[in-house]
């Protein structure tokens, strides 16, 4: 329809130019319909925008999954963020688990878990269904009796073998799970609990972890996004970083992107800020529940307020361990299950995601089925089991953190944003330590000059160093912030209480009101039906009465999978016109180093 209109307009314009004797004169806008001009302008802008987005790679590394893709993609590539390296003969052994290790099951621990389970069960039984009737539950003994009688159905001709013999020296992603757990490979997850996985074992140094990241990311860029190393300079990178960051690690990330992988330019964005862009919100209290960490902070106009940030060392993987413990209590029919092996860890995570919910209308036992197929001597087996309120108790462990004692995550120290003074770096000549030292020297020089000129009398009692006092005050505030997220028993508060604590740290009542009115849940750790309604009810009981009418929780904005909300937001942010000022080029980084990152970072340094 549009092609004849365009050609007709262009031909008439050529005729007019010929009568004027000026063939080279550009087409005059007055001879084109206004709606056609607008269409052509939009078409040109959209084409340029698409080309730009094609050359932007958005990277969101997580503890369990890596999400990476072009800014123009609808969904990113998702791959297990793990690497296996063939062990040298006689070399040290290191194998990161696919699930966090279980704490020693002492008598006291088991009693603590059972008391919390009974507390949650009684709470659920006191709830009301949507039809006004009280909930009921099938006795656990009845469910366990059914599961004990359940026998697997064997599938003939379904044998498979481990891939060790055919595998390369380096294996990446889902293929790592198909390696023999007793084989000669070391397994590394470069990120654990939301931070670089630094440890004292083989491959646990900063250099080793960054090498693993480079190998994994380059592999995905080459095999899944089909970008050759020689073309890397034509692409830009956006890296989604944790809301609570380590400044020294940020330097390593930028060096990795620009100097080692070879992107033309890059910039960093915090995951909570990116989440608000992905959800299309100007402000929100962002609650990000990942696989191994949970973080909360208040974001307004693209700025994450430092005082409101907190991160806990628990996530969906800890909920998986809680769910497995509950399944064992009701006679889980797959008795050979070992959560320490990769394939069983993946199976348990899948069962938690498929069975888990917080739907109060689901009562009694529900019959479920699943399949198990491990390489080796066993054929594929199909199991049938019954589950009751166990499918609801496990997801609620994020509010009743006593259950997280199964992995010890309930007593880890919460992490808050450290001040610059706590993270000095020799390359950053404007950090707090440098400013304090130079400020002290300048003060001494000025005083000495004044004394020499007679304008100031010498004194033996100089003023107190206000800068040092300020740094000590910041350290005390940090420790106080961390204690606020702990109960008197030393246990972490539940997620509902953590949300309230974070919002209450906002600087004024108006900001608090806005945050209570928009609580955004993202991340793949608690994608359970009904969890948003439960959290909303729990938070409503704890917030000040003046804000209760404002409270609202958003779990799937714009129907986006909460797993990719932050990735999607970073992609949107990278294509904005204002993002032109954010890009950090390789020559700038090589020349100025950490100083230019301080100047161009989109977050408070």
mmCIF file of C-alpha atoms in Angstrom, residues 313-563:
data_model
loop_
_atom_site.group_PDB
_atom_site.id
_atom_site.type_symbol
_atom_site.label_atom_id
_atom_site.label_comp_id
_atom_site.label_asym_id
_atom_site.label_seq_id
_atom_site.Cartn_x
_atom_site.Cartn_y
_atom_site.Cartn_z
ATOM 1 C CA UNK A 313 22.874 -15.377 51.895
ATOM 2 C CA UNK A 314 19.825 -17.453 51.104
ATOM 3 C CA UNK A 315 17.719 -17.984 48.010
ATOM 4 C CA UNK A 316 15.850 -20.509 45.937
ATOM 5 C CA UNK A 317 18.519 -23.188 46.355
ATOM 6 C CA UNK A 318 18.074 -23.102 50.141
ATOM 7 C CA UNK A 319 14.301 -23.417 49.648
ATOM 8 C CA UNK A 320 15.046 -26.489 47.488
ATOM 9 C CA UNK A 321 16.942 -28.102 50.368
ATOM 10 C CA UNK A 322 14.032 -27.346 52.703
ATOM 11 C CA UNK A 323 11.639 -28.932 50.197
ATOM 12 C CA UNK A 324 13.815 -32.057 49.924
ATOM 13 C CA UNK A 325 13.862 -32.418 53.727
ATOM 14 C CA UNK A 326 10.061 -32.208 53.750
ATOM 15 C CA UNK A 327 9.813 -34.796 50.957
ATOM 16 C CA UNK A 328 12.004 -37.163 52.941
ATOM 17 C CA UNK A 329 9.688 -36.805 55.932
ATOM 18 C CA UNK A 330 6.783 -38.054 53.794
ATOM 19 C CA UNK A 331 8.752 -41.023 52.357
ATOM 20 C CA UNK A 332 10.044 -39.641 49.062
ATOM 21 C CA UNK A 333 9.846 -42.686 46.731
ATOM 22 C CA UNK A 334 13.133 -41.900 44.929
ATOM 23 C CA UNK A 335 15.181 -43.233 47.822
ATOM 24 C CA UNK A 336 18.539 -43.206 46.011
ATOM 25 C CA UNK A 337 18.360 -39.418 45.612
ATOM 26 C CA UNK A 338 21.565 -37.615 46.598
ATOM 27 C CA UNK A 339 21.283 -33.820 46.564
ATOM 28 C CA UNK A 340 25.080 -33.540 46.299
ATOM 29 C CA UNK A 341 25.124 -34.913 42.731
ATOM 30 C CA UNK A 342 24.407 -32.481 39.868
ATOM 31 C CA UNK A 343 21.531 -34.352 38.214
ATOM 32 C CA UNK A 344 19.691 -34.940 41.495
ATOM 33 C CA UNK A 345 20.228 -31.310 42.452
ATOM 34 C CA UNK A 346 18.673 -30.225 39.149
ATOM 35 C CA UNK A 347 15.794 -32.673 39.670
ATOM 36 C CA UNK A 348 15.006 -31.360 43.159
ATOM 37 C CA UNK A 349 15.079 -27.765 41.914
ATOM 38 C CA UNK A 350 12.645 -28.683 39.136
ATOM 39 C CA UNK A 351 10.290 -30.483 41.544
ATOM 40 C CA UNK A 352 10.292 -27.451 43.848
ATOM 41 C CA UNK A 353 9.383 -25.149 40.954
ATOM 42 C CA UNK A 354 6.645 -27.478 39.644
ATOM 43 C CA UNK A 355 5.091 -28.523 42.965
ATOM 44 C CA UNK A 356 5.654 -25.406 45.118
ATOM 45 C CA UNK A 357 2.854 -22.851 45.567
ATOM 46 C CA UNK A 358 1.149 -20.637 48.143
ATOM 47 C CA UNK A 359 -2.440 -21.169 46.986
ATOM 48 C CA UNK A 360 -4.680 -21.430 50.035
ATOM 49 C CA UNK A 361 -7.466 -22.996 47.948
ATOM 50 C CA UNK A 362 -5.377 -26.138 47.367
ATOM 51 C CA UNK A 363 -6.074 -28.484 50.268
ATOM 52 C CA UNK A 364 -5.275 -32.094 51.026
ATOM 53 C CA UNK A 365 -2.881 -34.318 49.123
ATOM 54 C CA UNK A 366 -2.149 -34.007 45.415
ATOM 55 C CA UNK A 367 -0.764 -36.800 43.271
ATOM 56 C CA UNK A 368 2.289 -35.891 41.190
ATOM 57 C CA UNK A 369 4.650 -37.745 38.874
ATOM 58 C CA UNK A 370 8.251 -37.271 37.755
ATOM 59 C CA UNK A 371 10.984 -39.106 35.887
ATOM 60 C CA UNK A 372 14.584 -39.904 36.767
ATOM 61 C CA UNK A 373 17.237 -40.829 34.218
ATOM 62 C CA UNK A 374 20.894 -40.950 35.160
ATOM 63 C CA UNK A 375 23.679 -42.142 32.861
ATOM 64 C CA UNK A 376 25.168 -45.456 33.898
ATOM 65 C CA UNK A 377 23.522 -48.737 34.784
ATOM 66 C CA UNK A 378 20.029 -47.511 35.678
ATOM 67 C CA UNK A 379 17.317 -47.113 33.038
ATOM 68 C CA UNK A 380 14.792 -44.299 33.103
ATOM 69 C CA UNK A 381 12.321 -44.556 35.999
ATOM 70 C CA UNK A 382 8.886 -42.943 36.347
ATOM 71 C CA UNK A 383 7.733 -42.216 39.907
ATOM 72 C CA UNK A 384 4.349 -41.302 41.389
ATOM 73 C CA UNK A 385 4.021 -39.613 44.776
ATOM 74 C CA UNK A 386 1.650 -37.594 46.895
ATOM 75 C CA UNK A 387 2.453 -34.183 48.401
ATOM 76 C CA UNK A 388 0.365 -32.148 50.800
ATOM 77 C CA UNK A 389 1.137 -28.887 52.551
ATOM 78 C CA UNK A 390 4.851 -29.588 52.063
ATOM 79 C CA UNK A 391 4.442 -27.793 48.731
ATOM 80 C CA UNK A 392 3.419 -24.660 50.682
ATOM 81 C CA UNK A 393 5.673 -24.938 53.709
ATOM 82 C CA UNK A 394 8.920 -24.853 51.676
ATOM 83 C CA UNK A 395 8.190 -21.554 49.856
ATOM 84 C CA UNK A 396 7.214 -19.929 53.169
ATOM 85 C CA UNK A 397 10.709 -20.577 54.569
ATOM 86 C CA UNK A 398 11.666 -17.124 53.248
ATOM 87 C CA UNK A 399 9.382 -15.670 55.930
ATOM 88 C CA UNK A 400 10.016 -18.336 58.581
ATOM 89 C CA UNK A 401 13.802 -18.420 58.406
ATOM 90 C CA UNK A 402 14.155 -21.116 61.094
ATOM 91 C CA UNK A 403 13.630 -23.638 58.278
ATOM 92 C CA UNK A 404 16.719 -22.273 56.522
ATOM 93 C CA UNK A 405 18.783 -23.808 59.318
ATOM 94 C CA UNK A 406 18.920 -26.846 57.011
ATOM 95 C CA UNK A 407 21.768 -25.068 55.186
ATOM 96 C CA UNK A 408 22.811 -22.707 58.011
ATOM 97 C CA UNK A 409 21.726 -19.702 55.934
ATOM 98 C CA UNK A 410 19.462 -18.417 58.708
ATOM 99 C CA UNK A 411 22.412 -17.272 60.828
ATOM 100 C CA UNK A 412 24.674 -15.701 58.218
ATOM 101 C CA UNK A 413 25.531 -12.045 58.703
ATOM 102 C CA UNK A 414 23.424 -9.783 56.446
ATOM 103 C CA UNK A 415 25.427 -7.563 54.104
ATOM 104 C CA UNK A 416 24.823 -3.841 53.728
ATOM 105 C CA UNK A 417 26.537 -1.343 51.419
ATOM 106 C CA UNK A 418 30.021 -0.510 52.637
ATOM 107 C CA UNK A 419 31.161 3.103 52.504
ATOM 108 C CA UNK A 420 34.009 4.120 50.237
ATOM 109 C CA UNK A 421 36.270 4.353 53.273
ATOM 110 C CA UNK A 422 35.849 0.601 53.799
ATOM 111 C CA UNK A 423 36.819 -0.200 50.201
ATOM 112 C CA UNK A 424 39.952 1.829 49.385
ATOM 113 C CA UNK A 425 41.697 1.085 46.114
ATOM 114 C CA UNK A 426 45.195 2.226 45.107
ATOM 115 C CA UNK A 427 44.047 3.208 41.603
ATOM 116 C CA UNK A 428 41.246 5.463 42.848
ATOM 117 C CA UNK A 429 42.909 8.740 43.788
ATOM 118 C CA UNK A 430 39.619 10.233 44.964
ATOM 119 C CA UNK A 431 38.510 7.638 47.471
ATOM 120 C CA UNK A 432 37.835 8.549 51.096
ATOM 121 C CA UNK A 433 41.243 7.430 52.354
ATOM 122 C CA UNK A 434 43.083 9.590 49.822
ATOM 123 C CA UNK A 435 40.859 12.609 50.467
ATOM 124 C CA UNK A 436 41.290 12.268 54.238
ATOM 125 C CA UNK A 437 45.076 12.068 53.952
ATOM 126 C CA UNK A 438 45.447 14.937 51.477
ATOM 127 C CA UNK A 439 42.952 17.027 53.436
ATOM 128 C CA UNK A 440 45.020 16.554 56.578
ATOM 129 C CA UNK A 441 48.245 17.536 54.793
ATOM 130 C CA UNK A 442 46.675 20.613 53.205
ATOM 131 C CA UNK A 443 45.343 21.709 56.581
ATOM 132 C CA UNK A 444 48.766 21.353 58.177
ATOM 133 C CA UNK A 445 50.427 23.288 55.346
ATOM 134 C CA UNK A 446 47.889 26.122 55.597
ATOM 135 C CA UNK A 447 48.246 26.354 59.381
ATOM 136 C CA UNK A 448 52.040 26.389 59.162
ATOM 137 C CA UNK A 449 51.953 29.131 56.536
ATOM 138 C CA UNK A 450 49.627 31.178 58.723
ATOM 139 C CA UNK A 451 51.897 30.715 61.734
ATOM 140 C CA UNK A 452 54.977 31.725 59.745
ATOM 141 C CA UNK A 453 53.217 34.868 58.582
ATOM 142 C CA UNK A 454 52.078 35.673 62.116
ATOM 143 C CA UNK A 455 48.403 35.505 61.204
ATOM 144 C CA UNK A 456 47.758 32.491 63.450
ATOM 145 C CA UNK A 457 49.236 31.687 66.805
ATOM 146 C CA UNK A 458 50.798 28.279 67.208
ATOM 147 C CA UNK A 459 48.903 25.874 69.434
ATOM 148 C CA UNK A 460 49.747 22.522 70.906
ATOM 149 C CA UNK A 461 46.091 21.343 70.789
ATOM 150 C CA UNK A 462 45.093 21.037 67.125
ATOM 151 C CA UNK A 463 41.484 20.534 66.167
ATOM 152 C CA UNK A 464 40.162 17.005 66.045
ATOM 153 C CA UNK A 465 40.339 15.328 62.675
ATOM 154 C CA UNK A 466 36.724 15.534 61.588
ATOM 155 C CA UNK A 467 37.325 13.302 58.594
ATOM 156 C CA UNK A 468 38.597 10.423 60.733
ATOM 157 C CA UNK A 469 35.663 10.855 63.104
ATOM 158 C CA UNK A 470 33.330 10.729 60.131
ATOM 159 C CA UNK A 471 34.839 7.464 58.900
ATOM 160 C CA UNK A 472 34.492 5.890 62.336
ATOM 161 C CA UNK A 473 30.870 7.047 62.464
ATOM 162 C CA UNK A 474 30.208 5.408 59.083
ATOM 163 C CA UNK A 475 31.665 2.115 60.306
ATOM 164 C CA UNK A 476 29.457 2.196 63.412
ATOM 165 C CA UNK A 477 26.392 2.895 61.269
ATOM 166 C CA UNK A 478 27.215 -0.079 59.023
ATOM 167 C CA UNK A 479 27.374 -2.449 61.995
ATOM 168 C CA UNK A 480 24.120 -1.043 63.346
ATOM 169 C CA UNK A 481 22.436 -1.558 59.978
ATOM 170 C CA UNK A 482 23.473 -5.203 59.919
ATOM 171 C CA UNK A 483 22.193 -5.825 63.472
ATOM 172 C CA UNK A 484 18.784 -4.413 62.553
ATOM 173 C CA UNK A 485 18.198 -7.391 60.257
ATOM 174 C CA UNK A 486 18.941 -9.930 62.994
ATOM 175 C CA UNK A 487 16.601 -11.172 65.709
ATOM 176 C CA UNK A 488 17.812 -11.181 69.338
ATOM 177 C CA UNK A 489 18.607 -14.893 68.906
ATOM 178 C CA UNK A 490 21.084 -14.045 66.123
ATOM 179 C CA UNK A 491 18.762 -15.342 63.407
ATOM 180 C CA UNK A 492 17.879 -13.480 60.226
ATOM 181 C CA UNK A 493 14.519 -11.751 60.071
ATOM 182 C CA UNK A 494 12.002 -13.015 57.523
ATOM 183 C CA UNK A 495 11.748 -11.434 54.089
ATOM 184 C CA UNK A 496 8.556 -9.593 55.041
ATOM 185 C CA UNK A 497 10.282 -7.926 57.991
ATOM 186 C CA UNK A 498 13.373 -7.180 55.870
ATOM 187 C CA UNK A 499 11.187 -5.275 53.385
ATOM 188 C CA UNK A 500 9.792 -3.126 56.189
ATOM 189 C CA UNK A 501 13.262 -2.508 57.661
ATOM 190 C CA UNK A 502 14.621 -1.436 54.273
ATOM 191 C CA UNK A 503 11.764 0.981 53.571
ATOM 192 C CA UNK A 504 11.942 2.447 57.064
ATOM 193 C CA UNK A 505 15.514 3.509 56.274
ATOM 194 C CA UNK A 506 14.256 5.940 53.632
ATOM 195 C CA UNK A 507 15.044 9.564 54.418
ATOM 196 C CA UNK A 508 11.504 10.997 54.582
ATOM 197 C CA UNK A 509 7.859 10.028 54.992
ATOM 198 C CA UNK A 510 6.926 10.808 51.394
ATOM 199 C CA UNK A 511 9.567 8.424 50.067
ATOM 200 C CA UNK A 512 8.447 5.726 52.507
ATOM 201 C CA UNK A 513 4.864 6.147 51.344
ATOM 202 C CA UNK A 514 5.929 5.711 47.712
ATOM 203 C CA UNK A 515 7.963 2.585 48.494
ATOM 204 C CA UNK A 516 5.180 0.921 50.476
ATOM 205 C CA UNK A 517 2.927 1.652 47.512
ATOM 206 C CA UNK A 518 5.138 -0.234 45.056
ATOM 207 C CA UNK A 519 7.043 -3.352 46.143
ATOM 208 C CA UNK A 520 8.525 -5.156 43.124
ATOM 209 C CA UNK A 521 9.353 -8.885 43.368
ATOM 210 C CA UNK A 522 11.907 -10.156 40.822
ATOM 211 C CA UNK A 523 14.270 -13.100 40.475
ATOM 212 C CA UNK A 524 13.748 -16.802 39.890
ATOM 213 C CA UNK A 525 14.118 -17.973 43.487
ATOM 214 C CA UNK A 526 10.467 -17.726 44.551
ATOM 215 C CA UNK A 527 8.387 -18.027 41.395
ATOM 216 C CA UNK A 528 5.512 -19.597 43.302
ATOM 217 C CA UNK A 529 1.838 -18.993 42.609
ATOM 218 C CA UNK A 530 0.341 -16.844 45.361
ATOM 219 C CA UNK A 531 3.602 -15.754 46.983
ATOM 220 C CA UNK A 532 2.891 -12.097 46.203
ATOM 221 C CA UNK A 533 -0.459 -12.163 48.021
ATOM 222 C CA UNK A 534 1.085 -13.881 51.029
ATOM 223 C CA UNK A 535 3.931 -11.375 51.263
ATOM 224 C CA UNK A 536 1.484 -8.501 50.910
ATOM 225 C CA UNK A 537 -0.580 -9.803 53.816
ATOM 226 C CA UNK A 538 2.509 -10.336 55.984
ATOM 227 C CA UNK A 539 3.989 -6.917 55.219
ATOM 228 C CA UNK A 540 0.629 -5.227 55.901
ATOM 229 C CA UNK A 541 0.711 -6.535 59.474
ATOM 230 C CA UNK A 542 4.124 -5.024 60.135
ATOM 231 C CA UNK A 543 4.102 -1.597 58.490
ATOM 232 C CA UNK A 544 3.009 1.560 60.337
ATOM 233 C CA UNK A 545 -0.740 2.153 60.224
ATOM 234 C CA UNK A 546 -0.341 5.386 58.233
ATOM 235 C CA UNK A 547 1.027 3.500 55.213
ATOM 236 C CA UNK A 548 -1.220 0.416 55.129
ATOM 237 C CA UNK A 549 -3.627 1.817 52.563
ATOM 238 C CA UNK A 550 -0.742 2.473 50.176
ATOM 239 C CA UNK A 551 0.779 -1.005 50.135
ATOM 240 C CA UNK A 552 0.974 -2.896 46.829
ATOM 241 C CA UNK A 553 3.157 -5.750 45.554
ATOM 242 C CA UNK A 554 4.046 -6.291 41.876
ATOM 243 C CA UNK A 555 5.221 -9.789 40.923
ATOM 244 C CA UNK A 556 5.024 -9.943 37.092
ATOM 245 C CA UNK A 557 4.992 -6.450 35.571
ATOM 246 C CA UNK A 558 4.033 -6.299 31.894
ATOM 247 C CA UNK A 559 3.722 -10.115 32.008
ATOM 248 C CA UNK A 560 7.532 -10.384 32.015
ATOM 249 C CA UNK A 561 9.117 -13.447 33.578
ATOM 250 C CA UNK A 562 10.528 -12.137 36.900
ATOM 251 C CA UNK A 563 13.748 -14.013 36.134
#
